[in-house]
Coordinates of C-alpha atoms in Angstrom, one line a residue:
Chain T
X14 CA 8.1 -43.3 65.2
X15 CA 7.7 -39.7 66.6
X16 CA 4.7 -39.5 69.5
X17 CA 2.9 -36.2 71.1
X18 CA 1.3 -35.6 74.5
X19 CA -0.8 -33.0 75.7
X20 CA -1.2 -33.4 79.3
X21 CA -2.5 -31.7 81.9
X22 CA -0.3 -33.0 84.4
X23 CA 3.6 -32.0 84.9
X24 CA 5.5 -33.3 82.3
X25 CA 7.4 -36.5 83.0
X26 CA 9.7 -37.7 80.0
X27 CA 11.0 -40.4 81.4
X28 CA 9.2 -42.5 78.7
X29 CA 9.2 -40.6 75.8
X30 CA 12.8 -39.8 76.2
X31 CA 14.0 -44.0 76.6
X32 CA 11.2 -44.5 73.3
X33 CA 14.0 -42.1 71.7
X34 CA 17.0 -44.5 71.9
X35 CA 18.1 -46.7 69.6
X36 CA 21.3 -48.4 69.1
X37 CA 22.6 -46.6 66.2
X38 CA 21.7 -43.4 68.0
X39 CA 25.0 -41.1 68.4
X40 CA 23.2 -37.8 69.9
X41 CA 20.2 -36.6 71.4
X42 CA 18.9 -32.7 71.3
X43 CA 16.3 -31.9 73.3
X44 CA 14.6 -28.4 73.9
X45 CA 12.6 -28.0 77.7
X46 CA 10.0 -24.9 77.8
X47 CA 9.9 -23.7 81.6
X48 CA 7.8 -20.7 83.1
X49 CA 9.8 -17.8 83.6
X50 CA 9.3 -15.0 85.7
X51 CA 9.6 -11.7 83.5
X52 CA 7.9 -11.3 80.3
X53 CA 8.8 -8.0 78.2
X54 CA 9.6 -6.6 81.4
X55 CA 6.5 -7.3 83.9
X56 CA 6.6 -9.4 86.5
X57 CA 4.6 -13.0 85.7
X58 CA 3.3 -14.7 88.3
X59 CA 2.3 -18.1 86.1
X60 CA 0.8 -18.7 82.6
X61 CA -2.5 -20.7 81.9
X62 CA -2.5 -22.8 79.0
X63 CA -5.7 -23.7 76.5
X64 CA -5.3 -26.1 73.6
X65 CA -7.8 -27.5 70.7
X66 CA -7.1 -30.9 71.4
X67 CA -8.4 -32.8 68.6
X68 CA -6.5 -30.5 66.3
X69 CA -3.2 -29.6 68.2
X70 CA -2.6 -33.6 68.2
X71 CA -3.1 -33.5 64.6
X72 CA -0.5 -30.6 63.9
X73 CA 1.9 -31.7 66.5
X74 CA 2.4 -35.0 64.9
X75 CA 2.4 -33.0 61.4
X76 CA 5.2 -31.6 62.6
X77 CA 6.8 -34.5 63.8
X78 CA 6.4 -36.4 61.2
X79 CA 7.8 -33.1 58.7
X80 CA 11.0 -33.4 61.0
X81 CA 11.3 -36.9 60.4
X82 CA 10.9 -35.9 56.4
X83 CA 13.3 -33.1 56.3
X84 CA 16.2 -34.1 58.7
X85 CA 18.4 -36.9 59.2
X86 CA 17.3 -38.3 62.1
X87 CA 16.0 -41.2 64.5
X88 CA 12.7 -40.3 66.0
X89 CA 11.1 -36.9 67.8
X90 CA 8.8 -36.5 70.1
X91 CA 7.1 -33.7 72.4
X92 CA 5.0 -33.3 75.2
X93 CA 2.9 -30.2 76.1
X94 CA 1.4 -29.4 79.0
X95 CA -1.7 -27.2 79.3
X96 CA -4.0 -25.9 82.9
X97 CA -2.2 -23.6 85.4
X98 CA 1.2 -23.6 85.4
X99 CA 3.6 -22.0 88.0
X100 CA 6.8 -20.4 87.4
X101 CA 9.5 -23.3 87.0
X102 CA 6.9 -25.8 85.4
X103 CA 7.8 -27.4 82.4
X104 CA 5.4 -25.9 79.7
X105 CA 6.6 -27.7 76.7
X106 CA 9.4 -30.7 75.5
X107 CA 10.8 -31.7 72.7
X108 CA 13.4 -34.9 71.8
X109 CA 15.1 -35.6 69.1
X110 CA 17.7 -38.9 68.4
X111 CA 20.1 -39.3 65.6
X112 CA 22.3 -40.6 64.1
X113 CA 25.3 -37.6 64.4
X114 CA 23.9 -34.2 66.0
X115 CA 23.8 -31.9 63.2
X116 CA 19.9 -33.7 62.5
X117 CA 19.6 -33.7 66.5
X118 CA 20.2 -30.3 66.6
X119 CA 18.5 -28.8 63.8
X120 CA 15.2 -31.1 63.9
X121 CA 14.7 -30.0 67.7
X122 CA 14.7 -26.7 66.7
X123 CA 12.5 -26.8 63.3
X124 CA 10.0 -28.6 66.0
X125 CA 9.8 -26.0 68.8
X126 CA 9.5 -23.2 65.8
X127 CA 6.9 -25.3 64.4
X128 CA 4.6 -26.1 67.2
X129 CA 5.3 -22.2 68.6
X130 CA 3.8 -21.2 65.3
X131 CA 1.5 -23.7 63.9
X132 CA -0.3 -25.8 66.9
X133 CA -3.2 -24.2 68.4
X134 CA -2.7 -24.0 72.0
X135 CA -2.9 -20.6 73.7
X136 CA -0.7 -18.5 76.9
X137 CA -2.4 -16.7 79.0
X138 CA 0.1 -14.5 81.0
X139 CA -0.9 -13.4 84.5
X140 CA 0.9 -10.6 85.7
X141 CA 2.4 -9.5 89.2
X142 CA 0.1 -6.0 88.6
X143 CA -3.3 -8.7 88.6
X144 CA -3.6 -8.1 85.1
X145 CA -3.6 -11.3 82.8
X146 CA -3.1 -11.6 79.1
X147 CA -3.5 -14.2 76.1
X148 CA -0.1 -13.7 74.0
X149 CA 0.1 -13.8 70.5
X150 CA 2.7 -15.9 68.9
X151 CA 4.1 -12.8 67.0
X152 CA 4.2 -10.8 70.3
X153 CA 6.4 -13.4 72.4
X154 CA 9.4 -14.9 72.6
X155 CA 9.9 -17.8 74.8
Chain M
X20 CA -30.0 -22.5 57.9
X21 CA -27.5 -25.0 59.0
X22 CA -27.2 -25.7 62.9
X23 CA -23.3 -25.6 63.7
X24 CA -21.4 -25.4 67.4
X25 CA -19.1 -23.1 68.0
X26 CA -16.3 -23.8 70.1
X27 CA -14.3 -21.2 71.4
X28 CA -11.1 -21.0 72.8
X29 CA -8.5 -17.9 74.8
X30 CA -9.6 -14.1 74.4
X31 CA -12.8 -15.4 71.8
X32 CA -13.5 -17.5 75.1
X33 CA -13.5 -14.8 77.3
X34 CA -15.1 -12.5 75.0
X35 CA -18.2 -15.0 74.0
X36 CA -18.4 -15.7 77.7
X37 CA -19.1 -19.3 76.8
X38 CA -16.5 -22.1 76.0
X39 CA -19.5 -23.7 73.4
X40 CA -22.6 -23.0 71.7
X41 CA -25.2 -24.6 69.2
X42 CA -26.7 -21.8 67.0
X43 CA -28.1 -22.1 63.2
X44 CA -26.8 -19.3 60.8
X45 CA -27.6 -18.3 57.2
X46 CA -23.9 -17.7 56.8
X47 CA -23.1 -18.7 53.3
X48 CA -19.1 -19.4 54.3
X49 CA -17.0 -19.6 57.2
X50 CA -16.0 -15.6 57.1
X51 CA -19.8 -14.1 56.9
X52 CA -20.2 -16.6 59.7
X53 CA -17.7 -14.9 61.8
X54 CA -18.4 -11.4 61.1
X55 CA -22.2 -12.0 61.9
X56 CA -20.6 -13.2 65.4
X57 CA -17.9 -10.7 65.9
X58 CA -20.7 -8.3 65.3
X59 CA -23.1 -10.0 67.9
X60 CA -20.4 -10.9 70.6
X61 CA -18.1 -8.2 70.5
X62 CA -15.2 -10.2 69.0
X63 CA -12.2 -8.1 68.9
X64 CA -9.6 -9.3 66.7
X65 CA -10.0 -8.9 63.5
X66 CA -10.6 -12.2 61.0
X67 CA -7.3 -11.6 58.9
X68 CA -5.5 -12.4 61.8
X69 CA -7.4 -15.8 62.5
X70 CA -7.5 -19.2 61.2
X71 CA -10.4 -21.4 61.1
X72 CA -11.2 -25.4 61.3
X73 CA -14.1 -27.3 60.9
X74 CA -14.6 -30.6 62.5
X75 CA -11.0 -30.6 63.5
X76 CA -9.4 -29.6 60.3
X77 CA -8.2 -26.3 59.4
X78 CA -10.6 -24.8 56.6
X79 CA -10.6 -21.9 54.3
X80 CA -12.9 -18.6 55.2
X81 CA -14.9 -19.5 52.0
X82 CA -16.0 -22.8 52.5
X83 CA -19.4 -22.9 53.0
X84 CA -21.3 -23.8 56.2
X85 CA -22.6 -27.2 56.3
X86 CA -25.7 -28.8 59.1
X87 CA -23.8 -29.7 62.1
X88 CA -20.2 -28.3 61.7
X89 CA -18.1 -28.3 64.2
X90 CA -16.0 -24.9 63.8
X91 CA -13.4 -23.2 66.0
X92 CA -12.3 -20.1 65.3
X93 CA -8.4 -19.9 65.4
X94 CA -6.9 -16.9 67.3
X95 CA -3.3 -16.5 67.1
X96 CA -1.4 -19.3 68.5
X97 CA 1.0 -19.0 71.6
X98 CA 1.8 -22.1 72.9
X99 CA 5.3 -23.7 73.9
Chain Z
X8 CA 27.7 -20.5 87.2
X9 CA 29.2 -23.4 85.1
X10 CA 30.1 -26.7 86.2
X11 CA 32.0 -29.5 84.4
X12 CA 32.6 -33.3 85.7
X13 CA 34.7 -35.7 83.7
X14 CA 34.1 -39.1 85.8
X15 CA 34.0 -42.9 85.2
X16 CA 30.7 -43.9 86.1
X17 CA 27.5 -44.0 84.3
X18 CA 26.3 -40.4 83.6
X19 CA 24.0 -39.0 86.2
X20 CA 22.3 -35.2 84.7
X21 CA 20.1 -35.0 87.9
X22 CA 22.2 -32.7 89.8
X23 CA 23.6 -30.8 87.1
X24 CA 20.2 -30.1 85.5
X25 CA 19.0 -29.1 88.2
X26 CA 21.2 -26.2 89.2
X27 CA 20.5 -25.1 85.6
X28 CA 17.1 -23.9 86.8
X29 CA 16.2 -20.4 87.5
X30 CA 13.0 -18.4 87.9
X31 CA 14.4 -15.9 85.4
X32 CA 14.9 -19.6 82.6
X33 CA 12.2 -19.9 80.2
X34 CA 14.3 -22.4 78.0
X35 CA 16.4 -25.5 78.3
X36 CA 18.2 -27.4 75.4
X37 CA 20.6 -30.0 76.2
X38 CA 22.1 -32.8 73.7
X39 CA 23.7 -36.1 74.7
X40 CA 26.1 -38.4 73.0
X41 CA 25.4 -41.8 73.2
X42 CA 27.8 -45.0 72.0
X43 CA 26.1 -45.7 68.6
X44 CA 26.3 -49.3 67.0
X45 CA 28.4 -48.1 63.7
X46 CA 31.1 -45.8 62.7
X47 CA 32.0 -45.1 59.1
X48 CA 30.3 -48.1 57.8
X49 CA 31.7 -50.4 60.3
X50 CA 29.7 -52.4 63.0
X51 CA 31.0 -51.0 66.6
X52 CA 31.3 -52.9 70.0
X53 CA 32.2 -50.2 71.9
X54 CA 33.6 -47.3 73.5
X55 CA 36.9 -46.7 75.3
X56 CA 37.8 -43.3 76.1
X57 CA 41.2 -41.6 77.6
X58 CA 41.3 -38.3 78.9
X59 CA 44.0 -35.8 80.3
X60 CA 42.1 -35.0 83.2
X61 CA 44.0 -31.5 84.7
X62 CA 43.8 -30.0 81.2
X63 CA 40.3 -31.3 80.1
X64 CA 38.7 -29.8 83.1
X65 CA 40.5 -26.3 82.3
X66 CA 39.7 -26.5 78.8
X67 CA 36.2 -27.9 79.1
X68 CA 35.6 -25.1 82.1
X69 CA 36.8 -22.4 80.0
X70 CA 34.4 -23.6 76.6
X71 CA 31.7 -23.2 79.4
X72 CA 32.8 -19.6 80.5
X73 CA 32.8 -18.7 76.9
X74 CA 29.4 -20.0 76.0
X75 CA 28.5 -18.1 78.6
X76 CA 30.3 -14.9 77.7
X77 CA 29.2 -15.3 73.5
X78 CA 25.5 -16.5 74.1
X79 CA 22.5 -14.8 75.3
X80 CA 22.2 -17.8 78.2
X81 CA 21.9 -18.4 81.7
X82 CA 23.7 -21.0 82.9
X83 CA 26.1 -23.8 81.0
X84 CA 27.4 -27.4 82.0
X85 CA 28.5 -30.7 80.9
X86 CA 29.9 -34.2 82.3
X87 CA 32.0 -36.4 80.3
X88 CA 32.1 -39.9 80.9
X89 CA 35.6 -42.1 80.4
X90 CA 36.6 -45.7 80.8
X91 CA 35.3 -48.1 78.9
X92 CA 31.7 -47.8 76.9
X93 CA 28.5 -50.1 75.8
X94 CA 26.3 -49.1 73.0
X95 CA 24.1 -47.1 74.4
X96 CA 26.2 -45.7 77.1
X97 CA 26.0 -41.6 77.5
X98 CA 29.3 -40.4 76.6
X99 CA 28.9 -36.9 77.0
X100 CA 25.7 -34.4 78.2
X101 CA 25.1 -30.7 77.4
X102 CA 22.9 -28.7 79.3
X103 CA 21.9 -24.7 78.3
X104 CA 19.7 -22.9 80.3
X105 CA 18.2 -19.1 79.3
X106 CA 15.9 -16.6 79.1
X107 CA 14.8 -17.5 75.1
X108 CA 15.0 -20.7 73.1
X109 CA 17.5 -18.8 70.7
X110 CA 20.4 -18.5 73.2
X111 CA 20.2 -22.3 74.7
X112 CA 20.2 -23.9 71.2
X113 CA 23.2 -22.0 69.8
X114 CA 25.1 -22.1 73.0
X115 CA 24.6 -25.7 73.6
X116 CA 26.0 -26.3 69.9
X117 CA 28.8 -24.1 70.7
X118 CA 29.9 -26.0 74.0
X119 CA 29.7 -29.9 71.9
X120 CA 31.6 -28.0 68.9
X121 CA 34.6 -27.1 71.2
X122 CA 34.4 -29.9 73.3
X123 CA 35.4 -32.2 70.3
X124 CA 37.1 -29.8 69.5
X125 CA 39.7 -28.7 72.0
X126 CA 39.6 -30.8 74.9
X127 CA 42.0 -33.8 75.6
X128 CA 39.9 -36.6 75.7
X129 CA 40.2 -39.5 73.7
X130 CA 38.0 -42.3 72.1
X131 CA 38.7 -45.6 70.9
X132 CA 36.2 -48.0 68.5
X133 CA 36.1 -51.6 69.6
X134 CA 34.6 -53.2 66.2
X135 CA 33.2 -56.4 65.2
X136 CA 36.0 -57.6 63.6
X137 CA 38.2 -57.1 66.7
X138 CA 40.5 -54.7 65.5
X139 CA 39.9 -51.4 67.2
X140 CA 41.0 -47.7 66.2
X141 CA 41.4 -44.2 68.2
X142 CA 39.4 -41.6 66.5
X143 CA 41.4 -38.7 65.3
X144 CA 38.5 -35.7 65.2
X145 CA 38.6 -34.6 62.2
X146 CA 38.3 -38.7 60.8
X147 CA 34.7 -38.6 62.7
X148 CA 31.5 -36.9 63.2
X149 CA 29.5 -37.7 66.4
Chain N
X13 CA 70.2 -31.6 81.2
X14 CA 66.7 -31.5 82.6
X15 CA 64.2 -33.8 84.2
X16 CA 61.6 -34.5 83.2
X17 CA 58.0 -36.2 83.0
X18 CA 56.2 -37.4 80.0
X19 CA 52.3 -38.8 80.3
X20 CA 50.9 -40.6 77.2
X21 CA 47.2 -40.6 76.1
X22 CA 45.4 -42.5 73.3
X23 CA 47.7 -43.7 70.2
X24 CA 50.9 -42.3 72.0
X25 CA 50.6 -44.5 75.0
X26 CA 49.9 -47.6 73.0
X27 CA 53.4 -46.7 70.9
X28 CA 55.3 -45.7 74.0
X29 CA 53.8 -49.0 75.4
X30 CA 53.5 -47.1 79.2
X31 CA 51.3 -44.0 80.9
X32 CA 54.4 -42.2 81.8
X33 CA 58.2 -41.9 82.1
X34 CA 60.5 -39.5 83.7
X35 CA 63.8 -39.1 81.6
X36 CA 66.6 -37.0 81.4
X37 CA 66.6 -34.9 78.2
X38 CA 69.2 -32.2 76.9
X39 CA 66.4 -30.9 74.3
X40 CA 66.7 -27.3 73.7
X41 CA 63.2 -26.9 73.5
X42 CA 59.4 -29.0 73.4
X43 CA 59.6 -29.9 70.1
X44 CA 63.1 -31.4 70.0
X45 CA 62.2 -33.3 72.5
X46 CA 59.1 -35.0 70.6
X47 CA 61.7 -35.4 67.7
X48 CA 64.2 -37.3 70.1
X49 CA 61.3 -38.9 71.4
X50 CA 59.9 -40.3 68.2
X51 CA 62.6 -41.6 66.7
X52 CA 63.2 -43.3 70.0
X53 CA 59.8 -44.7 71.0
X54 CA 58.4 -45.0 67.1
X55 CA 56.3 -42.7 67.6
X56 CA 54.2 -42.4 64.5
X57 CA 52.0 -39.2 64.5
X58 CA 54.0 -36.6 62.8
X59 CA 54.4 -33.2 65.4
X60 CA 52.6 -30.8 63.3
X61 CA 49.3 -33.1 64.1
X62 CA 49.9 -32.5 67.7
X63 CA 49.7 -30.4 70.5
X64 CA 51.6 -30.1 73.8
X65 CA 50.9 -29.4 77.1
X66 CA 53.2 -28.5 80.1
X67 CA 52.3 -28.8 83.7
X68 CA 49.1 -28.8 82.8
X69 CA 48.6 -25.6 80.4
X70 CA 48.4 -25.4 76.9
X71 CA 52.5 -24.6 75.2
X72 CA 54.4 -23.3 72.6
X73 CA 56.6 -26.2 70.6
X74 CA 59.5 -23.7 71.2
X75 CA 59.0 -23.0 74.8
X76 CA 62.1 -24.5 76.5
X77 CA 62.4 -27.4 78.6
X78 CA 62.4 -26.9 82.3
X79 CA 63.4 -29.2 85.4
X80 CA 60.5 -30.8 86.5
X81 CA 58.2 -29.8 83.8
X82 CA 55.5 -32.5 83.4
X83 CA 54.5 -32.9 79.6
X84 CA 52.1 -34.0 77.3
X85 CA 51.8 -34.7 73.8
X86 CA 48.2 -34.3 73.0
X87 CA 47.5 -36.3 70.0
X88 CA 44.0 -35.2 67.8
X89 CA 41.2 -35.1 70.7
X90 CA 38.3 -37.0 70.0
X91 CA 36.0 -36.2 72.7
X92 CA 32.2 -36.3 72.8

């Protein structure tokens, strides 16, 4: 039973994360985006964040639900956050339960890959210089 | 002619100055649609490196344009 | 800056998540154990776990430094809980902070790896049956 | 003849049926002493499953026994 939330408030698992458990759950991965302060060597000051809701729930929970397929594991779920973020914020979250931590481990990642590559939601990068910037998934690492 | 709106979304946003419009086209598909546009707004990035979805769903560039599509132009994602 | 606490009471990450944040973070993976309901085909009660405290802090302290010293990463900690364990219970957390996803995922795998690994701690299965068993590590997989 | 302290974790406290003991031992080295100690106590892990620890350090099975020295036997760890 994965579940995806794009919010444009700060990110508060506390829900998501206590849907995760389950009895004959051994280990929980979990990923955490935050805003950092550098980007390929410029100063960022925060990042705004735009996202096609209809469709990024859609390919989110694709992606969940291609976890759930492909891994041995409990549940996932994820939570992104879009608006004006500072540095610090939480951008982005991902859980994953199991029932040992090699499906924890891996599903959290194939998730974070996943969304960072298929979901449409956008970065725009704004710079210490007064620039800003929308990133392109192939130019960025987070 | 079909009437479709356009919703736009990061640098298309910025460049079409608008976050929506309602326009009818005689684009045959979804790519003539976009290079007619890219042509008229000054869209920079070329349409290989785009996807495209129409009424929520991603689409292929030749599907044809039907009355009262919803279509959004796909710029390379960058989200997490 | 690593930190490690091995300590009886239920597991509180607050504190130790926190001092994993940085301006300079843009990632976060951490990965929890929790007392799961089975082991090896057999219904499980519960938990007890041992631990050579003066030697599981060095060794645990020194898996963090490591981690630190292999991985592309910020900042590394866990807690370890002892006594006696519910299903349910949090036996053990993980927490990775750095600049890119990359880094926290394969150091937070390193740090659980050697922690089962090479520190003296110790955990016996309750079962249904009311027999109960200490685990040997290489007789179970979390 | 040394001194010394032995502290039991896991299946080796449940055999040796107490946390700790100090005994007098005339064991050349670490793992004589396990050898005396298993044959004594019924131990039934065989050594070359263990480790040991002395005064709190990771040790070598042939490192000598010292007065005072406080030791472990650390049975296979199960942590996590």
């Amino acid at each position: 039973m994965s579940a995806f939330l794009l919010t444009d408030q700060p990110i508060d698992t506390t829900a998501f994360a206590h849907a995760l458990r389950r009895d004959e759950a051994g280990g929980y991965c979990s990923f955490e985006g935050w805003v950092r302060n550098h980007s390929d060597g410029q100063d960022v000051l925060g990042l705004d964040y735009q996202a096609y809701r209809p469709l990024a729930e859609a390919e989110a929970l694709a992606v969940l639900r291609e976890a759930e397929t492909r891994f041995e594991i409990i549940a996932a779920s994820a939570i992104h956050r879009f608006g004006s973020l500072a540095i610090g914020d939480m951008a982005v979250w991902i859980g994953v339960s199991a029932a040992h931590r090699d499906g924890a481990f891996l599903a959290c990642r194939f998730v974070i890959d996943e969304l960072k590559r298929r979901v449409p939601i956008w970065k725009r990068e704004r710079y210490a210089d007064g620039h800003s910037e929308w990133i392109a998934c192939h130019d960025t690492e987070l | 002619m079909a009437s479709v709106t356009l919703e736009y979304f990061a640098l298309l946003r910025d460049e079409a100055g608008c976050q929506s419009e309602t326009l009818r086209t005689e684009a045959s598909d979804l790519a003539a649609l976009y290079d007619a546009l890219a042509h008229a707004r000054g869209f920079t990035l070329p349409r290989a490196r785009l996807r495209v979805a129409v009424n929520a769903r991603f689409a292929s560039w030749d599907q044809p344009v039907s009355e009262g599509d919803h279509i959004v132009f796909i710029p390379p994602v960058s989200g997490g």
